[in-house]
Amino acid sequence: MERPLTQHLKPDGSALTLAEYRDLGGYTAWKTALDGMAPDEVVTRVKDANLRGRGGAGFPTGVKWSLVPRGEGAPHPKYMVANADEMEPGAFKDRLLLERHPHQLLEGLMLAAYAIEADVAYVFLRGEYVDAARRLRSAIGEAYAAGLLGEHILGSDYSLQLHLHISAGRYICGEETALINALEGKRATPRAKPPFPQISGAWGQPTVVNNVETLCNVPHIIRHGSDWHQGLGLGEESGTKLFGVSGRVCRPGAWELPMGTPIREILEGCAGGMREGYQLKGFLPGGGSTDFLLPEHLDLPMTYESIGKAGSRMGTGTLIVLDDRTCPVGMVLNLERFFAQESCGWCTPCRDGLPWTRQLLEAIESGQGRHEDLDTLAEHCRFMGPGKTFCALAPGAMEPLQSALKHFRSDFERHIEEHSCPYRSSLS
Amino acid sequence: MAEIFARDRGWSNNYLSPAERESIEREAQAYPQRDALCIEALRIVQQHRGWVSDDSVAAIADYLGLGAAQVDAVATFYNLIFRQPVGRQVIYLCNSVTCWMLGCDALRARIKAELGIDFGQTSADGEYTLLPITCLGDCDHAPALMIGDRHHHDLDPDSLIALLQPPASGQDKE
Ligand SMILES: Cc1cc2nc3c(=O)[nH]c(=O)nc-3n(C[C@H](O)[C@H](O)[C@H](O)COP(=O)(O)O)c2cc1C
Ligand code: SF4
Ligand code: FES
């Protein structure tokens, strides 16, 4: 089984240095592109590989790049940004790639920049990833010193500057237009689309934002080709994916597996199944803003398509496991507290609606709920559904809530009828 | 002028120190416009002063040619910029979903019992401030927290308290 993104991670947890990365063929894709590939060819190869964004939405990467005006007469400067904000609750996959394999990300970011003919690239990193910051800084320094960045790179006529931006923290900074505002030094409220960032992004110039894991795939696609990348997936969808599991499982962690790996293999094979004394009650397949799935879904393959059909989203691919001794109402309350706190406050349904859902859940969880509260919660799920708010934060916040109301309704009802949390007494 | 006056009176917080300016200028080449330096400036000033006071906001605004309200709007938006004084060390306790399931409330209770502080409070000796933080990306080693710059994993109330012992000399080399 091929694991191009993680096979060379060092067991001691340190980062691959430039010399080590080069020994493994690192930066040959960069050289290949600069030596003889037109930017369009890079775009086409990534398009043909059918690489889809790993940031949550699964948008085809090559298509995204192809929307940037290129060639003669295109506006400059253009910007290429790696989204390393990773603040989704339960997500910890990009951290692995950032801390252990910084040059792989840099090479992917540089190739993406070349593909869209960008002049400047940024890594937008969340402030709490202190180790990643240190390692990226050193990797960027190494890359400049080796002439892989800067003016007329490797004798070509392409020049690229690459900078590290360390965020001052807010979940909304991960949303790509909010990220652009943060990069500009402003409050990170999202922007209206259109215009899309590919046309008018940072400082009004064409800008592309891609997830860290997405970009880490690019050097391998350039080196080994589109067909090779397609072949890595188990079914329709191509490539590998970093999957993670957290919660009461035997071996929480993250693993690179073929796209389309069955959930059971991730949860039982890699994570070792549930800890002794605990049963699987449900799980969020792709981080805190995805709908709950149930044990009956364990044999589904992890693809955008199949998880979508089951009523959820693959999101970040990091599973959060709900066990039978954890209160589902408490879990959803925890998530809605997070979303209410992190709402940027720009649009009314989210700014007012999320604190309202939080309060309703607080009432229910503490035994003060009423039956009609469940209807009000369901109403909020509609009011904050897709298309009703300025950005995707609020619809994402509704996903665990609406699915919990459906799958764990009796747990909500017991809280209301018994005027207390039925799980609290069973806590040891 | 205002700066010369302030310096003359010893109001050192009303202008940025040479070291602060130097750090800000080092970041300047990464951005096409100076107003983009607002977040960098806030972070740098906080590194030097521990937190961002009203005077610091005014000093940054003055230095970057922005309005003080504009700088304050940015400063109050971001989680990691402090507009109030904090202790010498900040404890960032993750209270997101996986850490919640695996016992962050017990950690919070133990900190309260040992140090007498809850979220948003600073210990009487000025050593620690406790703040909640969103998922630290350590969910495979939950519950987790940060003290200053360092992540700590797989905690229980006892191992947490062991971390809070006064650091022996020579530690914290990172
Ligand atoms: C509230 C919110 C937070 C987000 N956080 C992140 C994040 O931390 N990292 C990320 O890559 N994408 C995040 N996204 C998705 C980005 O908006 C964007 O779709 C993504 O970075 C595009 O990269 P991709 O096409 O490579 O997937 C977030 C979206 C929303 C609505
Ligand atoms: S949905 Fe929420 S986070 Fe998104 S713009 Fe509206 S208020 Fe801000
Ligand atoms: S939930 Fe605490 S580190 Fe992710």
XYZ file of C-alpha atoms and ligand atoms in Angstrom:
645
model
C 0.000 0.000 0.000
C 1.447 3.347 -1.004
C 1.534 6.204 1.461
C 3.256 8.997 -0.453
C 2.507 11.755 2.069
C 3.633 10.019 5.235
C 5.885 7.081 4.356
C 9.039 9.026 5.062
C 8.021 10.596 8.362
C 10.777 10.046 10.870
C 9.870 7.801 13.784
C 11.542 10.132 16.277
C 8.979 12.814 15.475
C 11.443 15.358 14.123
C 11.037 17.118 10.790
C 12.737 15.989 7.582
C 15.517 18.401 6.767
C 16.119 19.747 3.278
C 18.998 17.306 2.729
C 16.908 14.351 3.860
C 13.972 15.436 1.726
C 16.194 15.824 -1.317
C 17.691 12.368 -0.823
C 14.167 11.020 -1.129
C 13.565 12.860 -4.388
C 12.233 16.015 -2.796
C 12.121 19.117 -5.011
C 12.594 17.080 -8.198
C 8.995 17.955 -9.104
C 9.838 21.602 -8.531
C 12.833 21.302 -10.822
C 10.826 19.392 -13.436
C 8.171 22.081 -13.485
C 10.636 24.960 -13.718
C 12.743 23.179 -16.351
C 10.079 22.337 -18.806
C 6.466 22.433 -17.735
C 4.274 25.375 -18.579
C 2.040 26.492 -15.695
C -0.943 25.204 -17.677
C 0.577 21.747 -17.793
C 0.840 21.707 -14.014
C -2.816 22.715 -13.760
C -3.838 20.037 -16.254
C -1.917 17.306 -14.512
C -3.525 18.105 -11.174
C -6.932 18.338 -12.838
C -6.432 14.963 -14.536
C -5.334 13.443 -11.238
C -8.775 14.339 -9.927
C -7.286 15.776 -6.734
C -10.041 17.182 -4.530
C -9.517 19.724 -1.758
C -8.771 18.170 1.634
C -9.932 21.245 3.572
C -13.458 19.929 3.935
C -15.434 20.834 0.863
C -13.706 18.541 -1.636
C -13.568 21.070 -4.456
C -11.470 19.862 -7.442
C -8.076 21.524 -7.050
C -7.133 21.805 -10.725
C -10.465 23.416 -11.527
C -9.947 25.934 -8.730
C -6.557 26.887 -10.158
C -7.865 27.125 -13.707
C -10.228 29.953 -12.665
C -7.266 32.249 -11.996
C -6.520 34.661 -14.849
C -3.162 33.614 -16.299
C -0.827 34.473 -19.140
C -0.273 37.815 -20.835
C -2.293 40.636 -19.351
C -3.154 38.786 -16.137
C -3.120 41.035 -13.078
C -0.077 40.867 -10.793
C 0.840 40.321 -8.029
C -1.083 37.086 -7.481
C -1.107 35.190 -4.215
C -1.047 31.507 -3.307
C -1.930 30.570 0.288
C -1.601 27.327 2.245
C -4.426 27.098 4.749
C -2.783 25.730 7.893
C -5.357 27.124 10.287
C -6.693 23.696 11.348
C -9.050 24.677 14.170
C -11.937 22.338 13.428
C -12.686 20.471 16.677
C -11.384 16.945 16.371
C -9.043 17.691 13.451
C -5.332 17.034 13.841
C -4.172 15.788 10.447
C -2.480 18.888 9.031
C -0.410 19.245 12.189
C 1.276 15.941 11.364
C 2.239 17.105 7.872
C 3.330 20.540 9.083
C 5.505 19.352 11.936
C 7.060 16.307 10.367
C 7.268 17.099 6.637
C 7.493 20.865 6.145
C 9.383 20.719 2.848
C 6.712 18.549 1.252
C 4.184 21.288 1.989
C 6.538 24.004 0.752
C 7.166 22.155 -2.512
C 3.422 21.693 -3.022
C 2.777 25.337 -2.248
C 5.536 26.412 -4.649
C 4.157 24.204 -7.438
C 0.666 25.572 -6.872
C 2.074 29.103 -6.964
C 3.843 28.302 -10.226
C 0.651 26.837 -11.682
C -1.306 30.032 -11.073
C 1.738 32.222 -11.819
C 1.718 33.690 -8.325
C 4.322 36.160 -7.168
C 3.946 35.637 -3.431
C 2.999 32.605 -1.348
C 1.958 32.434 2.293
C 1.562 29.705 4.841
C -1.306 30.823 7.082
C -0.610 28.976 10.326
C -2.652 28.940 13.517
C -0.793 30.500 16.429
C -0.962 27.484 18.718
C 1.075 25.321 16.311
C 4.309 26.527 17.848
C 6.444 23.558 16.806
C 5.150 23.751 13.250
C 6.023 27.456 13.162
C 9.584 26.805 14.231
C 10.061 23.993 11.748
C 8.457 25.863 8.864
C 10.585 28.898 9.541
C 13.685 26.801 9.371
C 12.511 24.974 6.227
C 11.712 28.259 4.477
C 15.190 29.501 5.385
C 16.745 26.328 3.968
C 14.740 26.645 0.749
C 15.819 30.258 0.199
C 19.439 29.412 0.962
C 19.353 26.596 -1.595
C 17.966 28.904 -4.268
C 14.620 27.092 -4.371
C 12.832 30.349 -3.592
C 13.544 33.968 -4.434
C 14.462 35.572 -7.744
C 14.976 33.539 -10.918
C 14.645 30.235 -9.186
C 17.092 27.559 -10.398
C 18.009 29.708 -13.362
C 14.437 29.990 -14.643
C 12.610 33.244 -15.186
C 10.174 32.446 -12.381
C 10.472 34.306 -9.070
C 8.547 33.566 -5.889
C 8.615 34.944 -2.355
C 7.226 32.765 0.415
C 6.233 33.993 3.877
C 4.866 32.528 7.071
C 1.857 34.301 8.616
C 1.080 33.298 12.164
C -2.559 33.802 13.013
C -3.739 35.438 16.207
C -6.492 32.835 16.421
C -10.196 32.414 15.636
C -11.827 29.393 14.000
C -13.346 31.585 11.301
C -9.847 32.423 10.022
C -9.897 29.022 8.306
C -12.716 30.106 6.007
C -10.876 31.190 2.916
C -12.244 34.715 2.487
C -11.992 35.390 6.231
C -8.420 34.114 6.031
C -7.712 36.672 3.341
C -9.010 39.458 5.596
C -6.823 38.152 8.423
C -3.827 38.144 6.103
C -4.570 41.766 5.300
C -4.393 42.543 9.019
C -8.131 43.018 9.477
C -10.906 41.358 11.456
C -11.468 37.933 9.977
C -15.022 38.289 8.754
C -15.817 36.401 5.544
C -16.327 38.255 2.278
C -19.186 38.073 -0.178
C -18.691 35.749 -3.148
C -18.599 36.604 -6.024
C -16.090 37.943 -6.700
C -14.289 34.699 -5.940
C -10.790 34.963 -4.502
C -9.355 33.547 -7.727
C -10.415 36.820 -9.339
C -10.226 39.241 -6.418
C -8.682 37.967 -3.206
C -5.879 39.322 -1.044
C -5.464 43.052 -1.598
C -7.925 42.760 -4.464
C -5.586 40.515 -6.440
C -6.139 36.943 -7.713
C -5.616 34.535 -4.809
C -5.943 30.808 -4.269
C -6.303 29.196 -0.845
C -5.674 25.466 -0.510
C -5.550 23.147 2.452
C -2.184 21.824 3.672
C -2.964 18.197 2.827
C -4.220 19.146 -0.637
C -0.916 20.866 -1.391
C 1.169 18.001 0.001
C -0.283 15.794 -2.752
C 0.911 18.047 -5.555
C 4.653 17.200 -5.695
C 3.806 13.499 -5.926
C 1.298 14.084 -8.728
C 3.867 16.047 -10.712
C 6.502 13.351 -10.157
C 4.436 10.235 -10.701
C 1.612 11.416 -12.919
C -2.138 11.732 -12.858
C -2.889 8.067 -13.492
C -0.687 6.991 -10.628
C -2.553 9.336 -8.272
C -5.922 8.108 -9.493
C -4.800 4.531 -8.922
C -4.097 5.169 -5.230
C -7.803 5.373 -4.393
C -9.871 2.247 -3.865
C -12.902 3.267 -5.889
C -14.037 6.229 -7.906
C -12.105 8.797 -5.900
C -8.388 9.196 -6.221
C -5.359 9.478 -3.993
C -4.771 8.751 -0.357
C -6.285 10.580 2.600
C -5.168 11.236 6.128
C -7.790 9.772 8.422
C -7.818 10.249 12.171
C -9.757 8.913 15.115
C -10.199 10.473 18.543
C -12.402 9.578 21.506
C -12.594 6.391 23.571
C -10.831 4.076 21.150
C -7.811 1.908 21.968
C -5.309 3.722 19.741
C -6.320 7.248 18.778
C -4.206 8.600 15.931
C -3.943 9.568 12.268
C -3.074 7.352 9.318
C -2.666 7.778 5.590
C -4.900 5.286 3.771
C -6.367 4.941 0.295
C -9.337 7.171 -0.404
C -12.337 4.888 -0.095
C -11.036 2.841 2.845
C -14.033 1.438 4.750
C -14.743 3.223 8.021
C -14.538 -0.068 9.902
C -10.941 -0.518 8.840
C -10.047 2.932 10.169
C -11.951 2.593 13.417
C -11.234 -1.017 14.213
C -8.111 -1.806 12.197
C -6.103 1.362 12.800
C -7.631 2.735 15.994
C -8.079 -0.698 17.543
C -11.810 -0.384 18.176
C -13.503 0.827 21.327
C -11.800 0.785 24.707
C -12.862 -1.993 26.992
C -16.201 -1.311 28.611
C -17.350 1.096 25.922
C -19.596 0.587 22.914
C -19.764 2.654 19.774
C -22.886 4.796 19.764
C -22.136 7.044 16.812
C -19.393 9.162 15.265
C -18.753 12.377 13.406
C -16.910 11.238 10.269
C -15.046 14.436 9.456
C -14.673 16.771 12.417
C -17.058 18.799 14.548
C -19.109 20.263 11.715
C -20.271 17.012 10.141
C -23.461 14.984 10.754
C -23.416 11.992 13.082
C -23.284 8.552 11.525
C -24.161 5.302 13.309
C -22.595 1.854 13.787
C -24.692 0.673 10.834
C -22.550 2.906 8.612
C -19.246 1.261 9.514
C -18.906 -0.585 6.232
C -19.214 2.521 4.086
C -16.116 3.549 2.184
C -14.685 6.928 3.155
C -15.362 8.884 -0.016
C -17.008 12.259 -0.489
C -19.723 10.481 -2.420
C -20.639 7.641 -0.060
C -20.463 9.677 3.146
C -22.576 12.317 1.421
C -25.178 9.722 0.485
C -25.324 8.540 4.088
C -26.281 12.091 5.074
C -22.976 13.421 6.332
C -19.701 14.762 4.948
C -16.166 13.468 4.842
C -15.031 16.926 5.986
C -11.505 16.709 7.325
C -11.557 12.900 7.534
C -10.909 12.982 11.272
C -13.499 10.878 13.092
C -14.777 11.799 16.539
C -16.199 8.803 18.320
C -19.221 8.969 20.630
C -19.307 6.072 23.085
C -22.348 4.703 24.875
C -21.406 6.262 28.219
C -21.006 9.813 26.924
C -24.123 11.952 26.785
C -24.955 12.873 23.176
C -26.792 16.004 24.363
C -23.693 17.050 26.288
C -21.530 16.401 23.256
C -23.729 18.492 20.986
C -23.871 21.210 23.624
C -20.080 21.260 23.720
C -19.975 21.645 19.927
C -22.610 24.381 19.819
C -20.807 26.283 22.580
C -17.754 26.217 20.390
C -19.614 27.413 17.302
C -21.504 30.130 19.200
C -18.214 31.378 20.633
C -16.465 31.304 17.272
C -19.235 32.961 15.228
C -17.682 36.062 13.752
C -20.899 38.002 14.378
C -21.252 39.306 10.855
C -24.683 37.929 9.934
C -27.791 37.768 12.090
C -28.933 34.125 11.840
C -25.567 32.902 13.066
C -24.767 35.675 15.554
C -28.159 35.355 17.261
C -29.097 31.813 16.354
C -26.035 29.992 17.646
C -26.207 31.439 21.194
C -29.911 30.595 21.169
C -29.294 26.945 20.274
C -26.575 26.872 22.917
C -29.015 28.136 25.556
C -31.688 25.652 24.562
C -29.183 22.825 24.791
C -27.941 24.087 28.152
C -31.504 24.042 29.422
C -32.140 20.523 28.150
C -28.810 19.173 29.362
C -29.376 20.528 32.859
C -32.886 19.041 33.048
C -34.796 22.275 32.489
C -35.820 21.599 28.905
C -39.340 21.406 27.522
C -40.618 19.311 24.661
C -41.203 22.344 22.458
C -37.486 23.167 22.751
C -36.804 20.289 20.384
C -39.006 21.910 17.761
C -37.242 25.223 18.255
C -33.891 23.495 17.794
C -35.113 21.856 14.596
C -36.297 25.258 13.402
C -32.845 26.715 13.996
C -31.356 23.913 11.936
C -33.463 25.196 9.050
C -32.796 28.904 9.707
C -29.058 28.304 9.745
C -29.036 25.730 6.973
C -27.026 25.979 3.747
C -27.542 29.235 1.883
C -29.175 31.075 4.773
C -26.022 32.576 6.259
C -23.082 34.532 4.969
C -20.593 31.679 5.263
C -20.505 27.945 5.942
C -19.776 28.183 9.695
C -23.411 28.169 10.768
C -24.593 25.414 8.400
C -21.618 23.359 9.626
C -22.665 24.010 13.210
C -26.147 22.674 12.440
C -24.879 19.356 11.073
C -24.090 17.599 14.363
C -27.217 19.111 15.926
C -29.716 18.110 13.250
C -28.334 14.584 13.042
C -28.276 14.185 16.830
C -31.912 15.263 16.992
C -32.667 12.555 14.465
C -30.485 9.691 15.694
C -30.471 10.328 19.446
C -33.922 11.810 19.904
C -34.788 9.521 22.804
C -31.748 10.848 24.691
C -33.036 14.400 24.324
C -36.509 13.305 25.434
C -35.204 11.511 28.500
C -33.417 14.665 29.644
C -36.692 16.533 29.367
C -38.867 13.893 31.002
C -36.487 12.963 33.807
C -35.439 16.577 34.440
C -31.799 15.531 34.544
C -29.052 13.995 32.477
C -29.481 10.211 32.473
C -25.780 9.742 31.806
C -24.605 11.688 34.800
C -25.507 9.020 37.355
C -23.727 6.343 35.345
C -20.491 8.338 35.333
C -17.921 6.766 37.528
C 5.902 65.481 18.247
C 3.534 63.519 20.392
C 6.161 60.879 20.715
C 8.898 63.237 21.781
C 6.546 64.710 24.337
C 5.598 61.293 25.650
C 9.203 60.169 25.882
C 10.086 63.354 27.646
C 7.507 62.604 30.301
C 8.608 59.008 30.601
C 5.343 57.637 29.214
C 7.094 54.720 27.645
C 3.907 52.864 26.770
C 2.740 55.588 24.446
C 5.263 54.771 21.777
C 6.832 51.599 20.469
C 10.287 50.716 21.672
C 13.139 50.383 19.177
C 13.078 46.609 19.657
C 9.361 46.463 18.939
C 9.763 48.580 15.839
C 12.613 46.496 14.606
C 10.557 43.309 14.942
C 7.628 44.896 13.151
C 9.837 46.135 10.337
C 11.272 42.659 9.934
C 7.753 41.438 9.107
C 7.030 44.392 6.840
C 8.614 42.924 3.722
C 6.087 40.061 3.770
C 3.144 42.357 3.079
C 2.396 44.805 0.284
C 0.716 47.336 2.592
C 1.636 48.648 6.002
C -1.854 48.331 7.458
C -1.463 44.557 7.065
C 1.091 44.738 9.881
C -1.625 45.385 12.451
C -1.855 41.781 13.682
C 1.917 41.320 13.610
C 2.331 44.538 15.578
C -0.215 43.460 18.182
C 1.532 40.136 18.618
C 4.966 41.694 18.843
C 3.883 44.314 21.352
C 2.207 41.619 23.419
C 5.411 39.586 23.389
C 7.256 42.548 24.825
C 4.647 43.840 27.249
C 2.676 40.752 28.198
C -0.614 42.232 27.043
C -2.041 45.034 24.926
C -3.144 48.059 26.932
C -5.071 51.073 25.633
C -1.775 52.909 25.427
C -0.290 50.097 23.383
C -3.243 50.185 21.003
C -2.720 53.916 20.557
C 1.006 53.444 20.031
C 0.463 50.815 17.334
C -2.173 52.967 15.648
C 0.185 55.908 15.687
C 3.091 53.914 14.322
C 1.147 52.276 11.478
C -0.914 55.339 10.655
C -4.209 53.651 11.578
C -7.061 54.788 13.774
C -6.961 53.541 17.351
C -10.507 52.198 16.944
C -9.380 50.249 13.907
C -6.508 48.654 15.819
C -8.764 47.944 18.791
C -11.349 46.285 16.533
C -8.656 43.909 15.335
C -7.165 43.404 18.797
C -10.510 42.423 20.320
C -11.355 40.021 17.491
C -8.517 37.557 17.937
C -8.263 34.953 20.709
C -4.546 35.198 21.266
C -4.365 38.961 21.766
C -4.949 39.977 25.378
C -6.578 43.302 26.111
C -6.236 42.672 29.861
C -3.151 41.808 31.893
C -2.398 38.109 32.262
C -0.171 36.127 34.587
C 3.441 35.326 33.816
C 2.279 32.019 32.361
C -0.977 31.392 30.531
C -2.599 27.983 30.794
C -4.677 27.305 27.687
C -7.021 24.464 28.553
C -8.631 22.807 25.537
C -12.364 22.473 26.151
C -13.342 21.281 22.678
C -15.190 18.089 21.994
C -12.651 15.281 22.392
C -10.998 16.832 25.423
C -14.459 17.357 26.901
C -15.243 13.659 26.460
C -11.945 12.632 27.992
C -12.024 14.841 31.033
C -11.102 18.486 30.557
C -13.700 19.461 33.165
C -11.791 17.472 35.776
C -8.612 19.322 34.813
C -10.402 22.637 35.143
C -11.753 21.669 38.567
C -8.320 20.610 39.750
C -6.736 23.864 38.612
C -9.455 25.713 40.465
C -8.781 23.707 43.603
C -4.995 24.109 43.430
C -4.573 27.614 42.085
C -7.929 29.128 42.922
C -8.557 30.267 39.368
C -11.231 29.559 36.811
C -11.398 30.609 33.151
C -10.400 34.236 32.743
C -8.783 34.538 36.172
C -5.216 35.078 37.327
C -3.713 33.479 40.415
C -3.121 35.743 43.403
C 0.659 35.545 42.972
C 0.336 36.689 39.354
C 1.919 33.504 38.054
C -0.897 31.824 36.120
C -3.881 32.885 34.039
C -6.313 30.164 32.998
C -8.004 30.469 29.613
C -10.125 28.084 27.581
C -8.854 27.335 24.097
C -10.413 25.633 21.098
C -9.187 22.242 19.895
C -5.385 22.269 19.976
C -4.989 19.584 17.321
C -3.892 17.161 20.026
C -7.137 15.170 20.033
C -5.283 11.869 19.664
C -3.675 12.700 23.025
C -6.651 14.236 24.812
C -7.114 15.847 27.183
C -4.515 18.412 26.266
C -3.478 21.915 27.199
C -0.737 24.428 26.617
C 1.269 26.270 29.198
C 2.848 29.217 27.455
C 4.294 27.780 24.254
C 4.308 24.119 25.216
C 1.689 21.511 24.490
C 1.056 18.840 27.117
C -0.784 15.628 26.301
C -2.731 12.732 27.803
C -3.262 14.559 31.061
C -5.081 13.640 34.222
C -5.518 15.928 37.220
C -2.395 14.584 38.933
C -0.054 14.792 35.965
C -1.389 18.280 35.340
C -0.538 19.422 38.844
C 2.974 18.048 38.450
C 3.397 20.438 35.514
C 2.477 23.404 37.639
C 5.358 23.035 40.044
C 7.670 26.018 39.779
C 10.065 25.339 36.903
C 13.497 24.197 38.031
C 16.309 26.398 36.768
C 17.661 25.579 33.326
C 14.305 24.356 32.095
C 12.259 25.828 29.305
C 15.102 26.112 26.885
C 12.764 26.224 23.873
C -15.650 28.141 9.454
C -14.728 27.497 8.477
C -13.469 27.094 8.890
C -12.584 26.496 7.990
N -11.356 26.106 8.442
C -10.480 25.541 7.563
C -9.178 25.159 7.986
O -8.802 25.328 9.142
N -8.340 24.603 7.082
C -8.716 24.414 5.770
O -7.917 23.937 4.983
N -9.938 24.766 5.345
C -10.827 25.327 6.202
N -12.069 25.712 5.752
C -12.368 25.544 4.321
C -11.812 26.716 3.522
O -12.791 27.732 3.448
C -11.443 26.332 2.105
O -12.535 25.697 1.523
C -10.255 25.415 1.992
O -9.130 25.930 2.645
C -9.936 25.205 0.537
O -8.887 24.310 0.398
P -9.026 22.984 -0.450
O -9.743 23.357 -1.739
O -7.636 22.569 -0.691
O -9.811 22.032 0.357
C -12.979 26.293 6.644
C -14.240 26.689 6.236
C -15.123 27.276 7.143
C -16.473 27.691 6.669
S -22.320 32.463 9.290
Fe -21.492 33.096 11.291
S -19.280 33.005 11.002
Fe -20.198 33.034 8.923
S -20.314 35.221 8.388
Fe -22.251 34.741 9.384
S -21.856 35.316 11.555
Fe -19.867 35.112 10.573
S -10.410 18.546 21.293
Fe -8.799 19.102 22.623
S -7.073 18.925 21.337
Fe -8.713 18.520 19.950
